[in-house]
Tab-separated table of C-alpha atoms in Angstrom:
chain	number	residue	atom	x	y	z
A	21	UNK	CA	-5.144	0.845	-15.519
A	22	UNK	CA	-8.582	2.890	-14.502
A	23	UNK	CA	-8.073	6.510	-14.179
A	24	UNK	CA	-9.599	6.234	-11.096
A	25	UNK	CA	-6.296	4.503	-9.923
A	26	UNK	CA	-4.288	6.864	-12.623
A	27	UNK	CA	-5.529	9.904	-9.876
A	28	UNK	CA	-3.813	8.660	-7.266
A	29	UNK	CA	-0.624	7.187	-8.517
A	30	UNK	CA	2.717	8.739	-8.083
A	31	UNK	CA	6.466	8.311	-8.703
A	32	UNK	CA	8.073	7.613	-5.711
A	33	UNK	CA	11.644	7.334	-7.304
A	34	UNK	CA	14.318	7.757	-5.222
A	35	UNK	CA	14.984	11.986	-5.362
A	36	UNK	CA	11.797	13.024	-6.983
A	37	UNK	CA	10.253	16.321	-5.368
A	38	UNK	CA	6.814	15.911	-7.720
A	39	UNK	CA	6.149	12.870	-8.877
A	40	UNK	CA	2.148	13.309	-9.379
A	41	UNK	CA	0.433	13.949	-11.785
A	42	UNK	CA	1.649	11.087	-14.028
A	43	UNK	CA	1.203	11.788	-17.727
A	44	UNK	CA	-0.252	9.485	-19.330
A	45	UNK	CA	0.796	8.065	-22.892
A	46	UNK	CA	-1.741	5.700	-24.196
A	47	UNK	CA	-1.324	2.852	-27.101
A	48	UNK	CA	-4.288	0.824	-26.473
A	49	UNK	CA	-7.291	2.319	-24.598
A	50	UNK	CA	-10.518	0.051	-24.002
A	51	UNK	CA	-13.857	0.873	-22.812
A	52	UNK	CA	-15.769	-1.522	-20.622
A	53	UNK	CA	-19.107	0.156	-20.217
A	54	UNK	CA	-21.158	-0.680	-16.620
A	55	UNK	CA	-23.922	0.871	-15.057
A	56	UNK	CA	-23.156	4.636	-13.299
A	57	UNK	CA	-22.894	3.958	-9.506
A	58	UNK	CA	-23.919	7.298	-8.087
A	59	UNK	CA	-23.477	7.248	-4.329
A	60	UNK	CA	-19.998	6.047	-5.590
A	61	UNK	CA	-18.975	8.371	-7.325
A	62	UNK	CA	-20.234	11.511	-5.183
A	63	UNK	CA	-18.494	9.740	-2.183
A	64	UNK	CA	-14.942	9.643	-3.888
A	65	UNK	CA	-15.263	12.901	-5.654
A	66	UNK	CA	-14.191	15.190	-2.373
A	67	UNK	CA	-10.923	13.012	-2.260
A	68	UNK	CA	-10.618	13.059	-6.243
A	69	UNK	CA	-8.010	15.721	-7.586
A	70	UNK	CA	-10.106	17.085	-10.400
A	71	UNK	CA	-6.941	18.450	-12.527
A	72	UNK	CA	-5.238	15.163	-12.622
A	73	UNK	CA	-8.711	13.861	-14.117
A	74	UNK	CA	-9.166	16.845	-16.326
A	75	UNK	CA	-5.355	16.189	-17.578
A	76	UNK	CA	-5.525	12.450	-18.050
A	77	UNK	CA	-8.638	12.592	-20.088
A	78	UNK	CA	-7.428	15.658	-22.137
A	79	UNK	CA	-4.235	13.230	-22.804
A	80	UNK	CA	-6.216	10.343	-23.583
A	81	UNK	CA	-8.748	12.398	-26.094
A	82	UNK	CA	-5.965	12.473	-28.273
A	83	UNK	CA	-6.028	8.871	-28.397
A	84	UNK	CA	-9.646	8.079	-28.251
A	85	UNK	CA	-11.637	11.281	-29.286
A	86	UNK	CA	-15.103	9.553	-28.414
A	87	UNK	CA	-14.113	10.582	-24.693
A	88	UNK	CA	-16.349	13.104	-23.097
A	89	UNK	CA	-15.089	16.692	-22.466
A	90	UNK	CA	-14.968	17.978	-18.920
A	91	UNK	CA	-15.387	21.023	-17.688
A	92	UNK	CA	-11.607	22.573	-16.770
A	93	UNK	CA	-13.296	23.196	-12.860
A	94	UNK	CA	-15.661	20.899	-10.807
A	95	UNK	CA	-19.049	23.477	-10.552
A	96	UNK	CA	-20.591	23.638	-7.054
A	97	UNK	CA	-23.719	21.871	-7.030
A	98	UNK	CA	-22.440	18.908	-9.134
A	99	UNK	CA	-25.022	16.326	-7.631
A	100	UNK	CA	-27.442	18.280	-9.722
A	101	UNK	CA	-25.759	18.011	-13.233
A	102	UNK	CA	-26.963	14.643	-14.095
A	103	UNK	CA	-24.790	14.124	-17.376
A	104	UNK	CA	-21.367	15.237	-15.432
A	105	UNK	CA	-22.240	12.859	-13.245
A	106	UNK	CA	-22.690	10.105	-15.587
A	107	UNK	CA	-19.844	11.355	-17.679
A	108	UNK	CA	-17.139	11.391	-14.580
A	109	UNK	CA	-18.313	7.782	-13.870
A	110	UNK	CA	-17.716	6.941	-17.537
A	111	UNK	CA	-14.385	8.451	-17.424
A	112	UNK	CA	-12.754	7.105	-14.492
A	113	UNK	CA	-14.292	3.778	-14.109
A	114	UNK	CA	-15.103	2.305	-17.915
A	115	UNK	CA	-11.934	4.027	-19.522
A	116	UNK	CA	-9.092	0.773	-19.349
A	117	UNK	CA	-5.512	1.752	-20.412
A	118	UNK	CA	-4.544	-1.538	-21.617
A	119	UNK	CA	-1.382	-0.378	-23.016
A	120	UNK	CA	1.091	2.214	-22.761
A	121	UNK	CA	2.936	3.942	-20.163
A	122	UNK	CA	3.155	6.426	-17.181
A	123	UNK	CA	5.589	9.145	-17.234
A	124	UNK	CA	6.815	11.157	-14.387
A	125	UNK	CA	6.333	14.854	-14.635
A	126	UNK	CA	9.513	15.585	-12.836
A	127	UNK	CA	11.930	13.102	-14.041
A	128	UNK	CA	10.300	11.917	-17.383
A	129	UNK	CA	10.665	8.206	-16.038
A	130	UNK	CA	8.408	6.036	-18.027
A	131	UNK	CA	6.238	3.046	-16.596
A	132	UNK	CA	5.002	0.757	-18.701
A	133	UNK	CA	1.148	-0.606	-18.770
A	134	UNK	CA	0.759	-3.656	-20.241
A	135	UNK	CA	-2.462	-5.723	-20.320
A	136	UNK	CA	-4.030	-2.783	-18.155
A	137	UNK	CA	-1.321	-3.436	-15.479
A	138	UNK	CA	0.985	-0.433	-14.350
A	139	UNK	CA	4.406	-1.824	-13.612
A	140	UNK	CA	5.281	0.635	-10.760
A	141	UNK	CA	8.848	-1.507	-9.919
A	142	UNK	CA	11.213	0.319	-9.511
A	143	UNK	CA	15.220	-0.458	-10.555
A	144	UNK	CA	18.008	-1.290	-7.949
A	145	UNK	CA	18.916	2.481	-8.033
A	146	UNK	CA	15.703	3.926	-7.759
A	147	UNK	CA	14.706	2.805	-4.312
B	7	UNK	CA	7.536	-28.893	3.607
B	8	UNK	CA	9.697	-26.139	3.482
B	9	UNK	CA	8.325	-22.624	3.250
B	10	UNK	CA	8.194	-21.105	0.000
B	11	UNK	CA	9.719	-17.926	1.405
B	12	UNK	CA	12.654	-19.973	1.397
B	13	UNK	CA	13.023	-20.915	-2.041
B	14	UNK	CA	13.445	-17.361	-3.778
B	15	UNK	CA	11.939	-14.025	-4.811
B	16	UNK	CA	8.047	-14.417	-4.590
B	17	UNK	CA	7.884	-13.120	-8.158
B	18	UNK	CA	9.859	-16.588	-9.036
B	19	UNK	CA	7.857	-18.506	-7.026
B	20	UNK	CA	4.110	-17.468	-8.405
B	21	UNK	CA	5.048	-18.293	-11.592
B	22	UNK	CA	2.666	-19.358	-14.253
B	23	UNK	CA	2.206	-22.725	-13.135
B	24	UNK	CA	1.960	-22.031	-9.361
B	25	UNK	CA	-0.411	-19.522	-10.172
B	26	UNK	CA	-2.810	-21.242	-11.690
B	27	UNK	CA	-2.724	-23.896	-9.395
B	28	UNK	CA	-3.293	-21.580	-6.451
B	29	UNK	CA	-5.960	-20.186	-7.820
B	30	UNK	CA	-7.901	-23.723	-9.189
B	31	UNK	CA	-7.178	-25.332	-5.701
B	32	UNK	CA	-10.682	-25.285	-4.216
B	33	UNK	CA	-9.174	-25.573	-0.441
B	34	UNK	CA	-6.859	-22.850	-1.107
B	35	UNK	CA	-9.898	-20.884	-1.950
B	36	UNK	CA	-11.393	-21.169	0.831
B	37	UNK	CA	-8.805	-20.805	3.302
B	38	UNK	CA	-8.029	-17.440	1.614
B	39	UNK	CA	-11.427	-16.736	1.560
B	40	UNK	CA	-12.024	-17.455	5.087
B	41	UNK	CA	-8.713	-15.418	6.384
B	42	UNK	CA	-10.041	-12.121	4.617
B	43	UNK	CA	-13.384	-12.106	5.878
B	44	UNK	CA	-11.650	-12.395	9.061
B	45	UNK	CA	-9.421	-9.613	8.090
B	46	UNK	CA	-12.358	-7.517	7.095
B	47	UNK	CA	-14.106	-8.147	10.271
B	48	UNK	CA	-10.923	-6.824	11.840
B	49	UNK	CA	-10.862	-3.765	9.876
B	50	UNK	CA	-14.582	-3.017	11.386
B	51	UNK	CA	-15.211	-0.970	8.267
B	52	UNK	CA	-18.584	0.671	7.431
B	53	UNK	CA	-20.014	-1.584	5.292
B	54	UNK	CA	-22.967	0.842	4.264
B	55	UNK	CA	-20.155	2.919	2.548
B	56	UNK	CA	-18.132	2.351	-0.076
B	57	UNK	CA	-14.139	2.136	1.263
B	58	UNK	CA	-10.912	2.749	-1.223
B	59	UNK	CA	-8.995	-0.560	0.303
B	60	UNK	CA	-5.682	-1.402	-0.699
B	61	UNK	CA	-4.589	-5.026	-1.059
B	62	UNK	CA	-1.022	-5.765	-0.858
B	63	UNK	CA	0.011	-8.793	-2.068
B	64	UNK	CA	-3.142	-9.363	-3.600
B	65	UNK	CA	-2.033	-12.353	-5.921
B	66	UNK	CA	-4.868	-13.807	-7.934
B	67	UNK	CA	-7.564	-11.593	-6.483
B	68	UNK	CA	-9.576	-13.954	-4.253
B	69	UNK	CA	-9.578	-11.092	-1.559
B	70	UNK	CA	-10.359	-8.340	-3.770
B	71	UNK	CA	-13.555	-10.603	-4.663
B	72	UNK	CA	-14.635	-10.886	-0.930
B	73	UNK	CA	-13.763	-7.358	-0.685
B	74	UNK	CA	-15.965	-6.191	-3.863
B	75	UNK	CA	-18.746	-8.417	-2.204
B	76	UNK	CA	-18.978	-6.439	0.846
B	77	UNK	CA	-19.567	-3.555	-1.463
B	78	UNK	CA	-16.184	-1.686	-1.567
B	79	UNK	CA	-13.557	-0.976	-4.452
B	80	UNK	CA	-9.978	-2.061	-4.339
B	81	UNK	CA	-6.756	-1.455	-5.614
B	82	UNK	CA	-4.478	-4.736	-5.795
B	83	UNK	CA	-0.773	-4.645	-6.074
B	84	UNK	CA	1.478	-7.900	-6.077
B	85	UNK	CA	5.165	-8.434	-7.263
B	86	UNK	CA	4.258	-11.305	-9.520
B	87	UNK	CA	2.701	-10.461	-12.740
B	88	UNK	CA	1.612	-14.583	-13.387
B	89	UNK	CA	-0.323	-13.659	-10.514
B	90	UNK	CA	-1.896	-10.249	-11.501
B	91	UNK	CA	-2.520	-11.792	-14.865
B	92	UNK	CA	-4.472	-14.461	-13.319
B	93	UNK	CA	-6.354	-12.025	-11.330
B	94	UNK	CA	-7.516	-10.250	-14.189
B	95	UNK	CA	-8.827	-13.411	-15.989
B	96	UNK	CA	-10.578	-13.893	-12.509
B	97	UNK	CA	-12.583	-10.381	-12.906
B	98	UNK	CA	-13.411	-10.425	-16.454
B	99	UNK	CA	-15.277	-14.045	-16.132
B	100	UNK	CA	-16.583	-12.799	-12.895
B	101	UNK	CA	-18.035	-9.631	-14.729
B	102	UNK	CA	-19.111	-11.649	-17.843
B	103	UNK	CA	-21.078	-14.049	-15.645
B	104	UNK	CA	-23.175	-11.528	-14.210
B	105	UNK	CA	-24.160	-10.182	-17.798
B	106	UNK	CA	-24.410	-12.766	-20.315
B	107	UNK	CA	-26.555	-10.753	-22.249
B	108	UNK	CA	-23.553	-8.013	-23.152
B	109	UNK	CA	-20.833	-10.416	-24.803
B	110	UNK	CA	-17.473	-8.845	-25.563
B	111	UNK	CA	-17.230	-5.432	-24.396
B	112	UNK	CA	-14.352	-4.269	-26.105
B	113	UNK	CA	-16.321	-1.934	-28.444
B	114	UNK	CA	-17.315	1.581	-27.760
B	115	UNK	CA	-21.211	0.638	-27.900
B	116	UNK	CA	-22.505	3.293	-26.247
B	117	UNK	CA	-26.230	1.620	-25.591
B	118	UNK	CA	-24.601	-1.293	-24.019
B	119	UNK	CA	-25.890	-0.605	-20.568
B	120	UNK	CA	-26.855	-3.681	-18.691
B	121	UNK	CA	-30.215	-4.080	-17.623
B	122	UNK	CA	-28.917	-6.416	-14.947
B	123	UNK	CA	-28.196	-4.465	-11.828
B	124	UNK	CA	-24.704	-6.596	-10.956
B	125	UNK	CA	-21.721	-4.562	-11.219
B	126	UNK	CA	-18.484	-5.269	-13.161
B	127	UNK	CA	-15.573	-5.956	-11.303
B	128	UNK	CA	-14.605	-2.430	-9.284
B	129	UNK	CA	-10.618	-3.684	-8.443
B	130	UNK	CA	-7.862	-2.567	-10.549
B	131	UNK	CA	-4.215	-3.822	-10.281
B	132	UNK	CA	-0.689	-2.682	-10.234
B	133	UNK	CA	2.408	-4.792	-10.753
B	134	UNK	CA	5.108	-3.576	-7.512
B	135	UNK	CA	7.360	-4.790	-5.222
B	136	UNK	CA	5.811	-3.588	-1.540
B	137	UNK	CA	9.358	-3.613	-0.140
B	138	UNK	CA	10.449	-0.696	-2.163
B	139	UNK	CA	7.706	1.886	-0.651
B	140	UNK	CA	4.289	2.435	-2.005
B	141	UNK	CA	3.837	4.804	-4.807
B	142	UNK	CA	0.428	6.901	-4.039
B	143	UNK	CA	-0.355	10.137	-2.947
B	144	UNK	CA	-0.663	10.779	1.100
B	145	UNK	CA	-4.258	9.636	2.283
B	146	UNK	CA	-5.404	7.768	-0.364
B	147	UNK	CA	-7.187	4.238	1.158
B	148	UNK	CA	-9.326	4.459	3.922
B	149	UNK	CA	-8.161	0.872	4.622
B	150	UNK	CA	-5.296	-1.690	3.956
B	151	UNK	CA	-5.697	-5.665	3.868
B	152	UNK	CA	-2.883	-7.864	3.427
B	153	UNK	CA	-3.299	-11.540	3.234
B	154	UNK	CA	-0.821	-14.481	3.483
B	155	UNK	CA	2.161	-11.817	1.770
B	156	UNK	CA	3.621	-10.197	4.522
B	157	UNK	CA	6.218	-12.664	5.757
B	158	UNK	CA	7.838	-12.221	1.810
B	159	UNK	CA	9.707	-8.815	3.045
B	160	UNK	CA	11.583	-11.204	5.714
B	161	UNK	CA	13.842	-13.057	3.587
B	162	UNK	CA	16.532	-11.254	1.811
B	163	UNK	CA	17.093	-12.106	-2.137
B	164	UNK	CA	19.225	-9.994	-3.612
B	165	UNK	CA	22.715	-7.775	-1.796
B	166	UNK	CA	20.900	-4.652	-1.567
B	167	UNK	CA	17.527	-5.953	-0.136
B	168	UNK	CA	18.120	-5.879	3.789
B	169	UNK	CA	14.663	-7.091	5.276
B	170	UNK	CA	14.731	-4.437	8.228
B	171	UNK	CA	14.949	-1.579	5.788
B	172	UNK	CA	12.417	-2.941	3.444
B	173	UNK	CA	9.857	-3.830	6.017
B	174	UNK	CA	10.524	-0.204	7.585
B	175	UNK	CA	9.851	1.031	3.736
B	176	UNK	CA	7.005	-0.515	3.804
B	177	UNK	CA	5.321	0.465	6.780
B	178	UNK	CA	6.255	4.463	6.719
B	179	UNK	CA	4.631	4.287	3.111
B	180	UNK	CA	1.448	2.954	4.223
B	181	UNK	CA	1.259	5.257	6.807
B	182	UNK	CA	1.346	8.415	4.488
B	183	UNK	CA	-0.958	6.639	2.240
B	184	UNK	CA	-3.349	5.315	4.480
B	185	UNK	CA	-5.777	7.980	5.366
B	186	UNK	CA	-6.126	9.039	9.127
B	187	UNK	CA	-8.579	6.789	11.394
B	188	UNK	CA	-7.876	4.569	8.487
B	189	UNK	CA	-6.816	0.649	9.654
B	190	UNK	CA	-5.067	-1.822	8.139
B	191	UNK	CA	-5.502	-5.582	8.698
B	192	UNK	CA	-2.290	-7.539	7.430
B	193	UNK	CA	-2.528	-11.416	7.842
B	194	UNK	CA	1.012	-13.000	7.825
B	195	UNK	CA	2.734	-16.584	8.174
B	196	UNK	CA	6.018	-15.999	10.355
B	197	UNK	CA	8.379	-18.409	10.444
B	198	UNK	CA	9.509	-17.739	14.107
B	199	UNK	CA	8.720	-15.327	16.654
B	200	UNK	CA	11.398	-13.482	15.873
B	201	UNK	CA	10.240	-12.577	12.754
B	202	UNK	CA	6.834	-11.617	14.041
B	203	UNK	CA	8.230	-9.115	16.962
B	204	UNK	CA	10.760	-8.199	13.702
B	205	UNK	CA	7.657	-7.235	11.551
B	206	UNK	CA	5.543	-5.578	14.346
B	207	UNK	CA	8.663	-3.253	15.397
B	208	UNK	CA	8.771	-1.988	12.279
B	209	UNK	CA	5.201	-0.951	11.904
B	210	UNK	CA	5.403	0.514	15.742
B	211	UNK	CA	8.430	2.224	14.961
B	212	UNK	CA	6.711	4.629	12.001
B	213	UNK	CA	4.125	5.382	14.655
B	214	UNK	CA	1.566	2.835	14.209
B	215	UNK	CA	-0.660	1.569	17.275
B	216	UNK	CA	-1.979	-1.703	17.215
B	217	UNK	CA	-0.520	-5.369	17.941
B	218	UNK	CA	-1.199	-8.828	16.486
B	219	UNK	CA	-4.150	-11.090	16.810
B	220	UNK	CA	-3.112	-14.431	16.737
B	221	UNK	CA	-6.410	-16.645	15.745
B	222	UNK	CA	-6.382	-20.705	17.072
B	223	UNK	CA	-3.199	-19.921	19.330
B	224	UNK	CA	-3.228	-23.377	20.392
B	225	UNK	CA	-2.990	-25.138	16.877
B	226	UNK	CA	0.403	-25.257	15.040
B	227	UNK	CA	-1.543	-25.674	11.268
B	228	UNK	CA	-4.755	-23.667	12.169
B	229	UNK	CA	-2.618	-20.703	13.901
B	230	UNK	CA	-3.354	-17.457	11.832
B	231	UNK	CA	-1.703	-13.930	13.081
B	232	UNK	CA	-3.213	-10.412	11.928
B	233	UNK	CA	-1.117	-7.943	12.414
B	234	UNK	CA	-3.875	-4.724	13.115
B	235	UNK	CA	-2.280	-1.312	12.949
B	236	UNK	CA	-4.177	1.680	13.156
B	237	UNK	CA	-3.487	5.525	13.825
B	238	UNK	CA	-2.801	6.113	17.556
B	239	UNK	CA	-6.039	7.882	18.865
B	240	UNK	CA	-4.317	9.454	22.076
B	241	UNK	CA	-1.417	10.872	19.604
B	242	UNK	CA	-4.405	12.393	17.490
B	243	UNK	CA	-5.471	13.992	20.084
B	244	UNK	CA	-2.620	15.253	21.448
B	245	UNK	CA	-1.538	16.716	18.309
B	246	UNK	CA	-4.851	18.530	17.988
B	247	UNK	CA	-4.737	19.867	21.154
B	248	UNK	CA	-1.282	21.036	20.738
B	249	UNK	CA	-1.768	22.512	17.086
B	250	UNK	CA	-4.320	24.457	18.825
B	251	UNK	CA	-2.592	26.101	21.576
B	252	UNK	CA	-0.253	27.138	18.678
B	253	UNK	CA	2.755	25.201	19.700
B	254	UNK	CA	5.133	24.700	17.383
B	255	UNK	CA	6.612	21.647	18.840
B	256	UNK	CA	3.604	19.706	18.898
B	257	UNK	CA	4.241	17.526	16.133
B	258	UNK	CA	5.872	14.487	18.116
B	259	UNK	CA	4.572	11.689	16.276
B	260	UNK	CA	5.595	11.851	12.658
B	261	UNK	CA	2.837	12.363	10.190
B	262	UNK	CA	4.909	10.809	7.691
B	263	UNK	CA	8.262	9.035	8.173
B	264	UNK	CA	10.725	9.759	5.138
B	265	UNK	CA	13.375	6.547	6.140
B	266	UNK	CA	16.610	7.927	5.130
B	267	UNK	CA	19.170	7.140	7.659
B	268	UNK	CA	21.063	9.987	7.783
B	269	UNK	CA	18.184	12.488	8.687
B	270	UNK	CA	16.496	10.541	10.919
B	271	UNK	CA	15.974	12.252	14.412
B	272	UNK	CA	18.641	11.136	17.526
B	273	UNK	CA	20.248	8.045	14.710
B	274	UNK	CA	21.592	6.032	16.926
B	275	UNK	CA	25.583	5.526	15.699
B	276	UNK	CA	27.415	3.715	18.468
B	277	UNK	CA	30.718	4.964	18.545
B	278	UNK	CA	33.337	2.191	18.372
B	279	UNK	CA	35.388	1.678	21.055
B	280	UNK	CA	39.298	1.546	20.090
B	281	UNK	CA	40.458	-1.802	20.955
B	282	UNK	CA	38.490	-4.460	22.473
B	283	UNK	CA	38.266	-3.679	26.095
B	284	UNK	CA	39.482	-0.101	25.956
B	285	UNK	CA	36.609	2.508	25.986
B	286	UNK	CA	36.993	5.568	24.255
B	287	UNK	CA	35.264	8.842	26.029
B	288	UNK	CA	33.276	9.217	23.049
B	289	UNK	CA	32.012	5.780	23.893
B	290	UNK	CA	31.242	6.650	27.657
B	291	UNK	CA	29.623	9.894	27.369
B	292	UNK	CA	27.349	8.071	24.614
B	293	UNK	CA	26.688	5.280	27.206
B	294	UNK	CA	25.595	8.060	30.197
B	295	UNK	CA	23.399	9.642	27.374
B	296	UNK	CA	21.576	6.628	26.956
B	297	UNK	CA	21.520	5.550	30.415
B	298	UNK	CA	19.924	9.334	31.265
B	299	UNK	CA	17.454	8.663	29.049
B	300	UNK	CA	16.609	5.500	30.586
B	301	UNK	CA	15.662	7.640	33.361
B	302	UNK	CA	18.664	6.672	35.874
B	303	UNK	CA	20.715	8.388	37.987
B	304	UNK	CA	23.769	9.232	36.061
B	305	UNK	CA	26.855	11.647	37.365
B	306	UNK	CA	27.151	14.444	35.178
B	307	UNK	CA	30.005	14.959	32.702
B	308	UNK	CA	32.715	16.763	33.448
B	309	UNK	CA	36.559	17.063	32.251
B	310	UNK	CA	36.865	14.035	34.557
B	311	UNK	CA	34.699	11.638	32.263
B	312	UNK	CA	36.508	9.034	31.095
B	313	UNK	CA	39.414	10.193	32.027
B	314	UNK	CA	42.940	7.722	31.839
B	315	UNK	CA	43.482	6.902	35.321
B	316	UNK	CA	47.322	6.713	36.457
B	317	UNK	CA	46.803	3.796	38.436
B	318	UNK	CA	44.431	0.391	38.190
B	319	UNK	CA	41.654	0.843	40.251
């Protein structure tokens, strides 16, 4: 599961008020380096919830300290800051949480991640 | 040959063996690819801009691969874990074919930048049942496709599963997670005309505009149904105009429809008749209201409405 996906996932268990953003408890994290696609990153940046990205990276850094540190808010002219663009692309596309779980902030319900695939299947009483 | 949907839940049908068979059959791959290309054509995406596409019932990632070739990135969800594992393998093999000189990339070597222009797969996978609603933030996706998956919602495999409810839940959540102006193209195999009507009905009831495109309508074997959904441009314009005028009752079209039975506006609960043939006042008044809504000429309700007559007419 990439952090890009995590940015959009929320818990839709019945009766959950604020099921976003989901906390990450990583067990295995893998890095698969790929060439930076600048245009792609700049096009998705407006739709991203940056705070959720920042929080997710902070949670992953507890497990994998080589991840880059991100500023707490996005600067204005981000297209000029090459390092930040590369770091953001790396963090969103190249970091894969292979095993672990996602935790709903409101209900603490755990969604397991196995082999890089998060399991969002709801139980019968949560639909 | 009976339909796979009749044998049980999709997760059981698409087990490991079936998943391998599906992915290795070149005929299947060819057909699915063709369908995907047609669906992408119907989506009318701007291929010069990468779009975030949701692939529902992505299975072994065949459709995702086609999306990537067109330059988009995607998120696939499927209810069968075995199919998803096959998809992962496919994505992994695709990546490894592209850069032979990198080898396995599990380690964190920062100098492993590939010299080749090919990118690794930009797709991601999720294990999820579409009938329970899509767990995403509103307006996440630019577009949505689904290849040969939607019809599975029409079959109930457990006591708590009601096809109409599952379809409605699915479509209303799709309405929410699609960005305004986005489109969804869902190819499906309806068993009967009623099924096609049920699916289309559930989709349009939540606010989508659109309908079904049928390719090769004269051939029973080659016939393909594509449900093409978009956001009603007219209602969008009306809504914007009304909001400009500051009318608070403007939003007639639901922006995001929460499907909870009790709170639905104008929930039609048919009043019960006391016994067969005897119409209660409640029933008569309800019926008159329905007729008025249809625009027919109806007498006003007075104290005489549905009064028990002393003598038979």
